[in-house]
mmCIF file of C-alpha atoms in Angstrom:
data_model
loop_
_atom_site.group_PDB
_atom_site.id
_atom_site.type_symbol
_atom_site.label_atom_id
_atom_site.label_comp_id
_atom_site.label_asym_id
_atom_site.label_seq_id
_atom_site.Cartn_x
_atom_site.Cartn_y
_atom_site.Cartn_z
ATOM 1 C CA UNK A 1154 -64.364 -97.774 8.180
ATOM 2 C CA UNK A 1155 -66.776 -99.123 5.563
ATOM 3 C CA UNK A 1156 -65.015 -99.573 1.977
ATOM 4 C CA UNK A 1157 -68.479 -99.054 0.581
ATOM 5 C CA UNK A 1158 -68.621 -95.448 1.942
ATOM 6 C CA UNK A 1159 -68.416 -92.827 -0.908
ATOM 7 C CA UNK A 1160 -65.031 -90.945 -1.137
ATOM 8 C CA UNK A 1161 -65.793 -87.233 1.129
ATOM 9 C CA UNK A 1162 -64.069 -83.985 -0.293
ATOM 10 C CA UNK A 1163 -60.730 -84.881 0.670
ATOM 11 C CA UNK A 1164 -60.741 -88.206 -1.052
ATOM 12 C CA UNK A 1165 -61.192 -90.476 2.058
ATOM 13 C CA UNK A 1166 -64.063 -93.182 2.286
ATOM 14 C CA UNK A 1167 -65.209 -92.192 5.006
ATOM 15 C CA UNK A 1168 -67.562 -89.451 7.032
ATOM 16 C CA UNK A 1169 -65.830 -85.994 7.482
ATOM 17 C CA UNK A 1170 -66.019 -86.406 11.262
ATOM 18 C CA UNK A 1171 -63.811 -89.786 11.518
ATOM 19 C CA UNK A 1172 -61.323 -87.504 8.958
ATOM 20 C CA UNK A 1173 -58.777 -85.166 10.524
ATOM 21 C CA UNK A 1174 -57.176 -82.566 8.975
ATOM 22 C CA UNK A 1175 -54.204 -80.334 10.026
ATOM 23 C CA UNK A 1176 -54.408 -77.216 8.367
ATOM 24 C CA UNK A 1177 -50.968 -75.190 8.082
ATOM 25 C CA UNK A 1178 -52.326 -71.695 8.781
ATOM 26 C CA UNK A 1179 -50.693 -68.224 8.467
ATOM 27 C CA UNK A 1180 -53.144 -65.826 9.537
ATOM 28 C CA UNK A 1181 -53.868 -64.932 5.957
ATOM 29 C CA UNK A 1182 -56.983 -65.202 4.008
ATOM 30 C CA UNK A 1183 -56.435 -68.204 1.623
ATOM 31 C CA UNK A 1184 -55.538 -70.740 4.723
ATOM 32 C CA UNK A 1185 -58.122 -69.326 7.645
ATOM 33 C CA UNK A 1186 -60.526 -70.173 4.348
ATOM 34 C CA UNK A 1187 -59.660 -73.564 3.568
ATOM 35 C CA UNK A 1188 -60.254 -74.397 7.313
ATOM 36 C CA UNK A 1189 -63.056 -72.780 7.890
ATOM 37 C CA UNK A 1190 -64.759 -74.188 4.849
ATOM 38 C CA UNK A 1191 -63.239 -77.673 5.906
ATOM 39 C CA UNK A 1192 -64.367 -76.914 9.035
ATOM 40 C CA UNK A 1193 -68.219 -75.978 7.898
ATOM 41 C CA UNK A 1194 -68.132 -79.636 6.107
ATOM 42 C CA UNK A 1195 -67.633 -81.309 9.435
ATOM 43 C CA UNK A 1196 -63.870 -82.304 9.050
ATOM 44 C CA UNK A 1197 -62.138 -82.780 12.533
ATOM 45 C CA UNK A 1198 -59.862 -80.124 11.160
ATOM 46 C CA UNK A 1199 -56.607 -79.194 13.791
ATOM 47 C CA UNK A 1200 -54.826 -75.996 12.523
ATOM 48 C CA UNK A 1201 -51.178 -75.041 12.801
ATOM 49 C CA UNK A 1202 -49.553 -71.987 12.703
ATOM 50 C CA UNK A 1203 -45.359 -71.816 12.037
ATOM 51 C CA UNK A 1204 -43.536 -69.181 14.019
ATOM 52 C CA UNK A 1205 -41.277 -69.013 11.587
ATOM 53 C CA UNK A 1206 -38.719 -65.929 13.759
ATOM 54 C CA UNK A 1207 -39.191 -63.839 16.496
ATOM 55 C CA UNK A 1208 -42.256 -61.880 15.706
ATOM 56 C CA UNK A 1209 -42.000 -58.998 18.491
ATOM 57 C CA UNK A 1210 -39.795 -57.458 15.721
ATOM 58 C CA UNK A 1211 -42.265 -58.114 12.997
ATOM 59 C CA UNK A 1212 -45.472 -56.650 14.817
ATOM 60 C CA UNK A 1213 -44.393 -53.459 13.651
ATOM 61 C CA UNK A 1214 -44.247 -54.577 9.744
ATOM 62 C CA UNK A 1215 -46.940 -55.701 7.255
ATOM 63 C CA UNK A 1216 -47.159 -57.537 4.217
ATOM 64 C CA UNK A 1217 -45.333 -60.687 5.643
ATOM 65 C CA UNK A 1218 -46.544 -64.159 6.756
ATOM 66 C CA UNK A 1219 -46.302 -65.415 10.165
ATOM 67 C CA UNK A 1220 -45.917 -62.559 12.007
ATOM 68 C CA UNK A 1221 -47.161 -62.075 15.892
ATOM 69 C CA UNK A 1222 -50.831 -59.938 14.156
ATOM 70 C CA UNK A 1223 -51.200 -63.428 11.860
ATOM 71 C CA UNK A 1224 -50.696 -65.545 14.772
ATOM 72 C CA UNK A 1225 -53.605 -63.601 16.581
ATOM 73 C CA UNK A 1226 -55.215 -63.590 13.558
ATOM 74 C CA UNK A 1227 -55.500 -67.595 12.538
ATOM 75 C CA UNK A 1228 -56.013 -68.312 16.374
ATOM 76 C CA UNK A 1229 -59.315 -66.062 16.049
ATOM 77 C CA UNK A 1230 -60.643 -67.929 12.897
ATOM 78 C CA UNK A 1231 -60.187 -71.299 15.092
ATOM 79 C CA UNK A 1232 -62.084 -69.942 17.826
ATOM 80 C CA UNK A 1233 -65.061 -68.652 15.361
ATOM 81 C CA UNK A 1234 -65.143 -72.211 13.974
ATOM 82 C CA UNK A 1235 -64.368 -73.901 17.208
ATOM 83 C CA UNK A 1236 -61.487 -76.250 16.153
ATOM 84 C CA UNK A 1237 -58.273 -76.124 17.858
ATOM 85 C CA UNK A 1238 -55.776 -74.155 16.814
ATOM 86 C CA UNK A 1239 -51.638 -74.716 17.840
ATOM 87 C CA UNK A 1240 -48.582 -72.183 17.455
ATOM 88 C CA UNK A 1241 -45.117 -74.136 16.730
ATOM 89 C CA UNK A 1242 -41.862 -72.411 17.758
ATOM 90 C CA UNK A 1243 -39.818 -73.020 14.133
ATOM 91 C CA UNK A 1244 -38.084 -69.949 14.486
ATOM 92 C CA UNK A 1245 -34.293 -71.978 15.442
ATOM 93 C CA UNK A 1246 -35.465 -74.446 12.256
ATOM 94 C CA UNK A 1247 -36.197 -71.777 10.140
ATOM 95 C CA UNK A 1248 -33.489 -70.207 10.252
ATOM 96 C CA UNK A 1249 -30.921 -72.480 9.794
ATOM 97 C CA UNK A 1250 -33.028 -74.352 7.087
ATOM 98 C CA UNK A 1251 -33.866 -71.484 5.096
ATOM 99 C CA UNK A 1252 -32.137 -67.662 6.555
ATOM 100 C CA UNK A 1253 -28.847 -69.152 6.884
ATOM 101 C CA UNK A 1254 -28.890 -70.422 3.282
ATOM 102 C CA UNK A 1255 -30.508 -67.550 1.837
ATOM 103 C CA UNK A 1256 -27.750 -65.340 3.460
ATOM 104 C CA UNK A 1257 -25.230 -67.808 2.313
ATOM 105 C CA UNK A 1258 -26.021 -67.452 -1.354
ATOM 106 C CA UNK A 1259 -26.308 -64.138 -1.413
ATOM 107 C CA UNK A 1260 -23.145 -63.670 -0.294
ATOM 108 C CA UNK A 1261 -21.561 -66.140 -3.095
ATOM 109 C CA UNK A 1262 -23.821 -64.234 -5.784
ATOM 110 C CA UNK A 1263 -26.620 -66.199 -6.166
ATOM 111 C CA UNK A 1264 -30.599 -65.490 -6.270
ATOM 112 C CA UNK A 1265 -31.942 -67.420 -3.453
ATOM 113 C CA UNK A 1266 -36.003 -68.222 -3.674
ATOM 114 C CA UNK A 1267 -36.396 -68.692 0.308
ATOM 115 C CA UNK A 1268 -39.874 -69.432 -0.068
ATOM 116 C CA UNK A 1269 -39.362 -72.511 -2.237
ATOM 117 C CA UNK A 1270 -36.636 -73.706 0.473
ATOM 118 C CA UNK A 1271 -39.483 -72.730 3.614
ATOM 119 C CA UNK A 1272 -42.191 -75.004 2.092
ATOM 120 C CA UNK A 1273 -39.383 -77.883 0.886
ATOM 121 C CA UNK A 1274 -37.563 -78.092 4.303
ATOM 122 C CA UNK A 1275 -40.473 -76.880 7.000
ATOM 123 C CA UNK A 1276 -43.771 -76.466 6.256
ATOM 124 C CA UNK A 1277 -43.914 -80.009 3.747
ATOM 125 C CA UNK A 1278 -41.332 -81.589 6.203
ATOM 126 C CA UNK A 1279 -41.378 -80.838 9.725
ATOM 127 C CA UNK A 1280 -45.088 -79.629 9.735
ATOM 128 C CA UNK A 1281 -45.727 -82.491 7.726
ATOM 129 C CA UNK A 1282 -44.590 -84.750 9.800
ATOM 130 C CA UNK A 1283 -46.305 -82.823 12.875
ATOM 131 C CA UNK A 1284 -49.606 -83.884 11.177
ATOM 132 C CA UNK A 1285 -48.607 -87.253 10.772
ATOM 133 C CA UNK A 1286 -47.682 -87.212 14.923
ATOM 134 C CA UNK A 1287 -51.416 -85.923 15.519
ATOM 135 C CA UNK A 1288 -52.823 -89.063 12.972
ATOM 136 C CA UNK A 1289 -54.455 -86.674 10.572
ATOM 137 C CA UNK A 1290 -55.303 -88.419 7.311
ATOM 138 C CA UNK A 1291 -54.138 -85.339 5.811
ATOM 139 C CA UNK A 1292 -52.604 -81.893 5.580
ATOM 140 C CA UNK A 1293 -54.331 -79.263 4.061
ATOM 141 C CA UNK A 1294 -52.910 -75.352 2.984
ATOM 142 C CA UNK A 1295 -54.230 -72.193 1.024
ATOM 143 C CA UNK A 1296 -52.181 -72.699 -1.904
ATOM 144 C CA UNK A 1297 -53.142 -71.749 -5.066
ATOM 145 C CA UNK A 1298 -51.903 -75.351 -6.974
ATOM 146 C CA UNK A 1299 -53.916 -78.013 -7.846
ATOM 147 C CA UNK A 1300 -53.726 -81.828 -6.974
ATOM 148 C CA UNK A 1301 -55.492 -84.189 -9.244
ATOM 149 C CA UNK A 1302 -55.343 -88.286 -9.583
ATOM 150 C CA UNK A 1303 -53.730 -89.739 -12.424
ATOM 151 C CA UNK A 1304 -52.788 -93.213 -13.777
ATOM 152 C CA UNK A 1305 -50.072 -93.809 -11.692
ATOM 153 C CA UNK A 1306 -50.638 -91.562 -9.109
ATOM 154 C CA UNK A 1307 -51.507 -88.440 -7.157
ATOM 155 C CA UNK A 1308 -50.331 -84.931 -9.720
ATOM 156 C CA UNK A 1309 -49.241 -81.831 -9.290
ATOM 157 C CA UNK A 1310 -51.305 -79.179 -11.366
ATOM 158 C CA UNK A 1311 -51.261 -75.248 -11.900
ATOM 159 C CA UNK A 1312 -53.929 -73.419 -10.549
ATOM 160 C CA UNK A 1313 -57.057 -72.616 -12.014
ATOM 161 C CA UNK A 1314 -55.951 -68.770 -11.757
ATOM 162 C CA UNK A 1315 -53.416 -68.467 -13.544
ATOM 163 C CA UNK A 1316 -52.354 -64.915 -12.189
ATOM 164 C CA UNK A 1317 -52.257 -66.597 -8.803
ATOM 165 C CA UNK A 1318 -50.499 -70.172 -9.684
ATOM 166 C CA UNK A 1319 -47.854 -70.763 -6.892
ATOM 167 C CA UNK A 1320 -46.535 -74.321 -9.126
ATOM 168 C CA UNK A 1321 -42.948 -71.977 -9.235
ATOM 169 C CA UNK A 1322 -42.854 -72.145 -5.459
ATOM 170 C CA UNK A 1323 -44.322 -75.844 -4.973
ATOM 171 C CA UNK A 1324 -41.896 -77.933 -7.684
ATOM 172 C CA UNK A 1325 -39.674 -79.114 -5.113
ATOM 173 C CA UNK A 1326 -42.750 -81.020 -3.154
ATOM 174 C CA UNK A 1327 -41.803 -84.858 -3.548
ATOM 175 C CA UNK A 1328 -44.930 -87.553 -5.111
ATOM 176 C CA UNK A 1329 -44.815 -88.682 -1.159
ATOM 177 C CA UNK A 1330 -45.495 -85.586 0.079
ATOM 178 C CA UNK A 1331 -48.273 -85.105 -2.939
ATOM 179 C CA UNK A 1332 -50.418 -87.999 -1.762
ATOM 180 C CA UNK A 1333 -50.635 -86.733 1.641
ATOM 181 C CA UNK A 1334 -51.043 -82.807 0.843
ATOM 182 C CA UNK A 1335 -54.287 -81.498 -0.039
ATOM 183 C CA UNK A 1336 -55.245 -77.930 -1.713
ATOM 184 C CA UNK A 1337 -58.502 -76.683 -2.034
ATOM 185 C CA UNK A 1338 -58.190 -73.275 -3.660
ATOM 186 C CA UNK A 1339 -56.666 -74.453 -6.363
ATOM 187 C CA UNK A 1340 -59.635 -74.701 -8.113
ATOM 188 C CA UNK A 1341 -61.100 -71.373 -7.468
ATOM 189 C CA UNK A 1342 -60.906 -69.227 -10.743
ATOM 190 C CA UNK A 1343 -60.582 -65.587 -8.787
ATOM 191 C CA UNK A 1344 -59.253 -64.649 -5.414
ATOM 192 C CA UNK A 1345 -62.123 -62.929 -4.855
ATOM 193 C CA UNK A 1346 -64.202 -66.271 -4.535
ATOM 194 C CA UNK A 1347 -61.815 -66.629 -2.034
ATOM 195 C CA UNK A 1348 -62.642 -63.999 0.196
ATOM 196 C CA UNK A 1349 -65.912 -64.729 -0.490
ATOM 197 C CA UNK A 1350 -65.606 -67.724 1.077
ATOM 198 C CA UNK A 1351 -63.873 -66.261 4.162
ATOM 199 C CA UNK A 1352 -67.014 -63.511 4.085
ATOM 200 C CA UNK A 1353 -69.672 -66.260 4.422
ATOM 201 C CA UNK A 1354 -68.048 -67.521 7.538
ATOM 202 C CA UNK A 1355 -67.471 -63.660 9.183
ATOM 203 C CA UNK A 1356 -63.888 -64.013 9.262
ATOM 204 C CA UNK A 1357 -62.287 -61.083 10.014
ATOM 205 C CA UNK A 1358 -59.352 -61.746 7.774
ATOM 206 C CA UNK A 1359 -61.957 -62.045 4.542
ATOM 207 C CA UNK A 1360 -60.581 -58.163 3.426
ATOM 208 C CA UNK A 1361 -57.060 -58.800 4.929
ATOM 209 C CA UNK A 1362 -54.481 -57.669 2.343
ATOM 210 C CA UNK A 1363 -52.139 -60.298 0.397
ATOM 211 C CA UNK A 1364 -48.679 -61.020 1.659
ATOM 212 C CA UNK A 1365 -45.925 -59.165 -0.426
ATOM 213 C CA UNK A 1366 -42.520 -59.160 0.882
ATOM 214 C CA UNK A 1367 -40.499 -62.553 1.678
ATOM 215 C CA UNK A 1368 -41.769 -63.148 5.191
ATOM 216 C CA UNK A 1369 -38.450 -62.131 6.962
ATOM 217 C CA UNK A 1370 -37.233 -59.373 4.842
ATOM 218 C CA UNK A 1371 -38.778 -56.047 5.824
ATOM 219 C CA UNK A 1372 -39.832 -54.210 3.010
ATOM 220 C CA UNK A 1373 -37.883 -55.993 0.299
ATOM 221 C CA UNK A 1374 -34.459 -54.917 1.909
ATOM 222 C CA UNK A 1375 -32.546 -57.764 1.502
ATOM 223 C CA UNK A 1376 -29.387 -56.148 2.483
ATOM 224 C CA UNK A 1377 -29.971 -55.135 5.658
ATOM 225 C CA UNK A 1378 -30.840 -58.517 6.211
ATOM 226 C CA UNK A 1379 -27.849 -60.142 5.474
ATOM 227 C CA UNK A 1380 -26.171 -57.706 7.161
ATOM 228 C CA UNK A 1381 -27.745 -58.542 9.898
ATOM 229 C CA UNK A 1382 -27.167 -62.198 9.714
ATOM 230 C CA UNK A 1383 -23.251 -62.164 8.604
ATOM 231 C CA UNK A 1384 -21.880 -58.728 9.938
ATOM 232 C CA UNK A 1385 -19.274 -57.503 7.829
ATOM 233 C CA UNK A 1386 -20.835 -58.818 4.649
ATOM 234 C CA UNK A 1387 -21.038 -55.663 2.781
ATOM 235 C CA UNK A 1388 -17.799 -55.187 2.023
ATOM 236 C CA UNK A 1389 -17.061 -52.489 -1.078
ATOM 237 C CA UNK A 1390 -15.103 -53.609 -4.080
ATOM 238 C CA UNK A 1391 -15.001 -52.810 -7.635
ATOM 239 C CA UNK A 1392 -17.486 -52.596 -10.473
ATOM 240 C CA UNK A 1393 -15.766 -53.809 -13.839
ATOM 241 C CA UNK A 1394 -16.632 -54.628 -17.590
ATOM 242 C CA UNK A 1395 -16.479 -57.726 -19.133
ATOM 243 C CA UNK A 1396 -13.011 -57.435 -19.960
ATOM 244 C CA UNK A 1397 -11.990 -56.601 -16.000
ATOM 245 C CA UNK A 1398 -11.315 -52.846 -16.928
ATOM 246 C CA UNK A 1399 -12.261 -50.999 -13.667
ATOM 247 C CA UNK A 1400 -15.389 -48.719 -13.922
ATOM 248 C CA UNK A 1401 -15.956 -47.481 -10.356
ATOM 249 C CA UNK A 1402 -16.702 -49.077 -7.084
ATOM 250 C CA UNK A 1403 -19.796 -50.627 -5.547
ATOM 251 C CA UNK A 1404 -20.487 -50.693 -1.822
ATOM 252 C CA UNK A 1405 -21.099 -54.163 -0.881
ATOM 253 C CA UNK A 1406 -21.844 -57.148 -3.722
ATOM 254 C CA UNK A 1407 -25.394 -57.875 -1.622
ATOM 255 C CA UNK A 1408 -26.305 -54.413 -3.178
ATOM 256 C CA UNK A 1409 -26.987 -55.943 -6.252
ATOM 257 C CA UNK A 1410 -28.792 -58.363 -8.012
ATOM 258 C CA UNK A 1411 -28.453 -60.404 -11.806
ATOM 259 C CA UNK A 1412 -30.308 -57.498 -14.559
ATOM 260 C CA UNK A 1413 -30.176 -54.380 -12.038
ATOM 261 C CA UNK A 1414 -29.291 -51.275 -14.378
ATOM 262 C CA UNK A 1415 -29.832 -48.248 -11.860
ATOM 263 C CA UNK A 1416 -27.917 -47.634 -9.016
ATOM 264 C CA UNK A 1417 -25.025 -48.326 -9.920
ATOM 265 C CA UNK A 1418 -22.970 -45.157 -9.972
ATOM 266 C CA UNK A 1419 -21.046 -45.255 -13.355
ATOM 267 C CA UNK A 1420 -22.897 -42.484 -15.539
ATOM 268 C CA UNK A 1421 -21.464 -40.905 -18.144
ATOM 269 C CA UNK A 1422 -21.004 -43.839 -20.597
ATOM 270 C CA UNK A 1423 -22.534 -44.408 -24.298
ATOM 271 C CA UNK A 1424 -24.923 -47.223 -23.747
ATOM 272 C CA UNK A 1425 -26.464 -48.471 -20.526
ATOM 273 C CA UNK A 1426 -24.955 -51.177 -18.392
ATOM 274 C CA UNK A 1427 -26.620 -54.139 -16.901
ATOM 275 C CA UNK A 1428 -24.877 -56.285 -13.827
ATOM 276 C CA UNK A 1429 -24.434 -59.396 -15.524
ATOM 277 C CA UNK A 1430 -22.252 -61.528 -12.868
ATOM 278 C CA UNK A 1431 -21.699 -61.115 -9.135
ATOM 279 C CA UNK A 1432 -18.190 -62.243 -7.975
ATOM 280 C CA UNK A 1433 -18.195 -62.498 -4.384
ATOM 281 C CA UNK A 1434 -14.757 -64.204 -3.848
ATOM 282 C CA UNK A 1435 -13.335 -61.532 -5.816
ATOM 283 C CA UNK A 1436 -15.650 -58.835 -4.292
ATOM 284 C CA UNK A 1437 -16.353 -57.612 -8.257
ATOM 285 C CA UNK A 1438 -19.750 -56.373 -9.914
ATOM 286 C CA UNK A 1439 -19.215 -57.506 -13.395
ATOM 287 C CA UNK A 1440 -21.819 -55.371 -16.066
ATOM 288 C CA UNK A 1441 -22.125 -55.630 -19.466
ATOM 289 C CA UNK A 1442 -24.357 -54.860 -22.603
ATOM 290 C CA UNK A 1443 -27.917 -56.058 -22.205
ATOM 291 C CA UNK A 1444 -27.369 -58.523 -24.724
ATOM 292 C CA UNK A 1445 -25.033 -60.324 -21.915
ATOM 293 C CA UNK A 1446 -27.785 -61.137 -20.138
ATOM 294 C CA UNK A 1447 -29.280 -63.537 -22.715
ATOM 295 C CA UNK A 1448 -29.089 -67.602 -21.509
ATOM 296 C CA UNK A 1449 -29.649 -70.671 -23.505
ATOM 297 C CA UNK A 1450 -28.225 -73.395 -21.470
ATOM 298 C CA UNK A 1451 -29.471 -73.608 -17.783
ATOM 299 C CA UNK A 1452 -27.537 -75.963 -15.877
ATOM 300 C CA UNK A 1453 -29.827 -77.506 -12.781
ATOM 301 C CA UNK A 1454 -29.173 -79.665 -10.020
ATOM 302 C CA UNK A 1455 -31.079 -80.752 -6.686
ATOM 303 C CA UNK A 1456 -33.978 -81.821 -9.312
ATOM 304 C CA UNK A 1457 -37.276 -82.854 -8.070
ATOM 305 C CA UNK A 1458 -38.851 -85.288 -10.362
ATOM 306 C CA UNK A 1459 -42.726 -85.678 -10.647
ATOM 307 C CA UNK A 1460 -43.113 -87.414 -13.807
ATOM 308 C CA UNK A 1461 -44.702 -90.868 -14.309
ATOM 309 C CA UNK A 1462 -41.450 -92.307 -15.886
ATOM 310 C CA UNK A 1463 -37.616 -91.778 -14.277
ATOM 311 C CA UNK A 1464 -36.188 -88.909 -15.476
ATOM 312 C CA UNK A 1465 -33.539 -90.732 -16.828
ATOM 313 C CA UNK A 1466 -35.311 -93.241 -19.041
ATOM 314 C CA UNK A 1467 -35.336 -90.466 -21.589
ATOM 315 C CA UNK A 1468 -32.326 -88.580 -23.565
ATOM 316 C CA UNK A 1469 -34.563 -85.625 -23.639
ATOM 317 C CA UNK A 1470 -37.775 -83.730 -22.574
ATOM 318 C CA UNK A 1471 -39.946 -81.756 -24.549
ATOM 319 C CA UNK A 1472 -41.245 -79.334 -21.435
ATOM 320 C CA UNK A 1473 -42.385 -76.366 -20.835
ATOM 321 C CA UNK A 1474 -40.213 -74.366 -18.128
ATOM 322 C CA UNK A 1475 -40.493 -71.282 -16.043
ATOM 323 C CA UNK A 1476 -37.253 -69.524 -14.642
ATOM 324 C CA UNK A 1477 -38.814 -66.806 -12.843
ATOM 325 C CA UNK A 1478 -42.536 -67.483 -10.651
ATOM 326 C CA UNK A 1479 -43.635 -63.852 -12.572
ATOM 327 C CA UNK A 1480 -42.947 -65.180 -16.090
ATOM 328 C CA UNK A 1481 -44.951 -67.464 -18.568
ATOM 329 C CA UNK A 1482 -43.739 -70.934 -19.442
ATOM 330 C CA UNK A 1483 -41.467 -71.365 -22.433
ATOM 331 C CA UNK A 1484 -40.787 -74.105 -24.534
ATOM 332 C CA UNK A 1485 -37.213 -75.873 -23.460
ATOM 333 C CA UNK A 1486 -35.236 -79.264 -24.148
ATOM 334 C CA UNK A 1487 -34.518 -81.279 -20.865
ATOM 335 C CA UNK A 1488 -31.903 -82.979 -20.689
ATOM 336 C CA UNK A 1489 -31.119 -85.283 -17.867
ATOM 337 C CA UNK A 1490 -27.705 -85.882 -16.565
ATOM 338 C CA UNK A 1491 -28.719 -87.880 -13.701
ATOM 339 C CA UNK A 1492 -31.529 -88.216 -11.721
ATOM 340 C CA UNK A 1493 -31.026 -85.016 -10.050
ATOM 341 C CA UNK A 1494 -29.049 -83.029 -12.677
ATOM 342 C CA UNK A 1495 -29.841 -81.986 -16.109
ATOM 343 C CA UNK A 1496 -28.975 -79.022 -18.443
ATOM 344 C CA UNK A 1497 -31.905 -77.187 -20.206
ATOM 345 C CA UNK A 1498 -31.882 -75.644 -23.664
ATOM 346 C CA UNK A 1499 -34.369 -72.908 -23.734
ATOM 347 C CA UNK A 1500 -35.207 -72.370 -27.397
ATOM 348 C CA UNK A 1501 -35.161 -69.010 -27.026
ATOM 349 C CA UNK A 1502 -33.218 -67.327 -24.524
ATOM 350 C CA UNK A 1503 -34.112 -65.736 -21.387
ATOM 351 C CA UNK A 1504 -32.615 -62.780 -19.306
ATOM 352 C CA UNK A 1505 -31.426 -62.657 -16.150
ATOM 353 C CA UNK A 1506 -30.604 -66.052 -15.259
ATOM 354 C CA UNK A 1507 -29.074 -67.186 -12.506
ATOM 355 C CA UNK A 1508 -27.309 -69.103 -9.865
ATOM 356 C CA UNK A 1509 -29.688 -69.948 -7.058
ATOM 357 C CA UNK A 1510 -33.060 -69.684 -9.320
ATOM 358 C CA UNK A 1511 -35.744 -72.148 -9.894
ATOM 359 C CA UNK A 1512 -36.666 -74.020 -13.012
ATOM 360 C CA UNK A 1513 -39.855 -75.762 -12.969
ATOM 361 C CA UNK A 1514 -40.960 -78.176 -15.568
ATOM 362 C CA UNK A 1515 -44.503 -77.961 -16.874
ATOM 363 C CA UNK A 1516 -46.055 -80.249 -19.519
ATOM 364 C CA UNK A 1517 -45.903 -78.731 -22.896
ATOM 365 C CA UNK A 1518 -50.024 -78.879 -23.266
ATOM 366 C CA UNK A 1519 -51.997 -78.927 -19.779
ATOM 367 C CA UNK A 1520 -50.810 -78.118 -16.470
ATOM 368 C CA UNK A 1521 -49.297 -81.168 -15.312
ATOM 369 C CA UNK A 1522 -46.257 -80.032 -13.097
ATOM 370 C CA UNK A 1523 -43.412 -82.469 -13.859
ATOM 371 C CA UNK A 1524 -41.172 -80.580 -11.195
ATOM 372 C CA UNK A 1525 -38.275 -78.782 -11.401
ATOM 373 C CA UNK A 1526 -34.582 -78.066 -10.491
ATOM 374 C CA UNK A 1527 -32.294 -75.094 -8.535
ATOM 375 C CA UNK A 1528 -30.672 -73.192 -11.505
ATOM 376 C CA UNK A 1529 -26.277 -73.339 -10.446
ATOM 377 C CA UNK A 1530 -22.852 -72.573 -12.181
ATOM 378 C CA UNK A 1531 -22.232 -75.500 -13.585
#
């Protein structure tokens, strides 16, 4: 390999052809058009597609990722391309990486964010490290995030498109990980260039609809899930105030999430009632005023760091922080504990916190990513 060679698309100084590429691949639009366009520039691209749980049960669902019509469906782009194109069994991985845990915290009241776990402890780990067994120079996928070079390293940025910035789902990817990753939509400024881009190449998957539900939860019925995973979970119990005074009785705490104010079978009262703690050991749906909801102090833990200096060197952070992936970043005060734990002061409070959740950290001006944290009890 010449040193003298100017630096090709994916930062490597040398001809696309003596680069390879694994492309993680879901079947979807974004990913079939990242390799195809990698593909079109001569990369020796290699995709990969997760099966992620047993997809004869899923061929009857859409709006998911990974299922056995997405498989056919990235195997197809290879073959219009003519790179080779691999299906991994995950599905005993998966599920005790990411179901099992998502189950788990459910069950103990939390909010899981499966997604964030999927991409922390598969797709940027074991299919990671799948690339690295095949020698690619690096691993490319269809997220909308944005890696750019600074002083003292590879960065994590937010998307172009804002509206379709996946940073909330990507904080937990380590600077290791970073320099070996690769993104190419996240530049784009629509969608629709990206299916563009899919439509120049006559991929079939160019008008294919966007993912929606979390890829193993049918139709946003995360109940039925867990159920289905610890039988007998669902036990009833009771729904009480703040002060423990009993109000009724719900049918299972996994009924209920952190903000819900329907549904929950206690009419008749002056003002509405919001669930505003779920205690599984004690099998209670605590509600309260909306007010109740309101959080200052968010306690984190499991903290991925992407910052140039330790997050310890400092007393405190001036950041910008996002608590939910479908909410703007708001100004916050980080304040490390550790390297891994902190507690952040959100100058001005935020509903519906809670155990479980994200917080990402985001520059206060730009788009730098400086990671992020899993939201817990304290």
């Amino acid at each position: 390999m010449s040193l003298d060679h100017p630096l090709n698309s994916l930062g490597f100084a040398k001809p696309p052809a003596e680069t390879r590429v694994v492309v993680a691949m879901s079947g979807g639009v974004d990913s079939s058009a990242v390799a195809a366009q990698l593909a079109s520039e001569g990369y020796d691209v290699v995709g990969v597609t997760l099966q992620l749980y047993d997809h004869g049960a899923a061929l009857a669902k859409k709006g998911a990722c990974c299922a056995g019509r997405d498989i056919h469906d990235a195997r197809r782009v290879a073959e219009t391309m003519g790179f080779p194109h691999y299906v991994l069994d995950y599905e005993n991985t998966f599920r005790a990486a990411v179901m099992d845990e998502f189950a788990d915290a459910y069950l103990a009241g939390a909010t899981p964010v499966p997604c964030i776990r999927c991409n922390e402890r598969v797709k940027f780990k074991d299919l990671l490290n799948t690339a690295h067994d095949l020698d690619a120079d690096c691993m490319a996928t269809g997220h909308y995030i944005q890696r750019k070079d600074g002083v003292a390293g590879p960065e994590l940025h937010m998307a172009a498109d804002h509206a379709r910035d996946q940073s909330y789902f990507l904080f937990s990817t380590t600077a290791e990980q970073l320099a070996y990753l690769r993104f190419p939509l996240g530049h784009l400024e629509s969608k629709a260039e990206t299916r563009a881009l899919a439509a120049k190449f006559g991929l079939t998957v160019a008008d294919k609809p966007d993912s929606q539900d979390i890829c193993f939860v049918p139709n946003g019925n995360y109940a039925a899930v867990i159920e289905k995973l610890r039988p007998g979970a669902a036990d009833p119990g009771e729904i009480v105030d703040m002060e423990g005074r009993v109000l009724g009785e719900h049918r299972g705490v996994i009924h209920y999430t952190i903000g819900q104010r329907r549904g929950l079978g206690i009419g008749g009262l002056d003002d509405p009632l919001y669930v505003v703690k779920l205690d599984a050991e004690l099998k209670r749906v605590v509600v309260g005023p909306k007010e109740a909801l309101s959080t200052r102090m968010v306690p984190l833990r499991e903290i991925n760091w992407l910052g140039d200096a330790p997050l310890d060197s400092r007393a405190e952070w001036h950041v910008m922080v996002k608590v939910r992936s479908t909410r703007a970043p708001r100004r916050a005060i980080l304040r490390p504990l550790s390297a891994t734990t902190a507690t952040v002061e959100l100058l001005s409070p935020e509903e519906g916190v809670s155990p479980g959740q994200a917080c990402v950290f985001y520059e206060g001006e730009g788009s730098r990513v400086l990671g992020g944290g899993w939201v817990w009890r304290g």
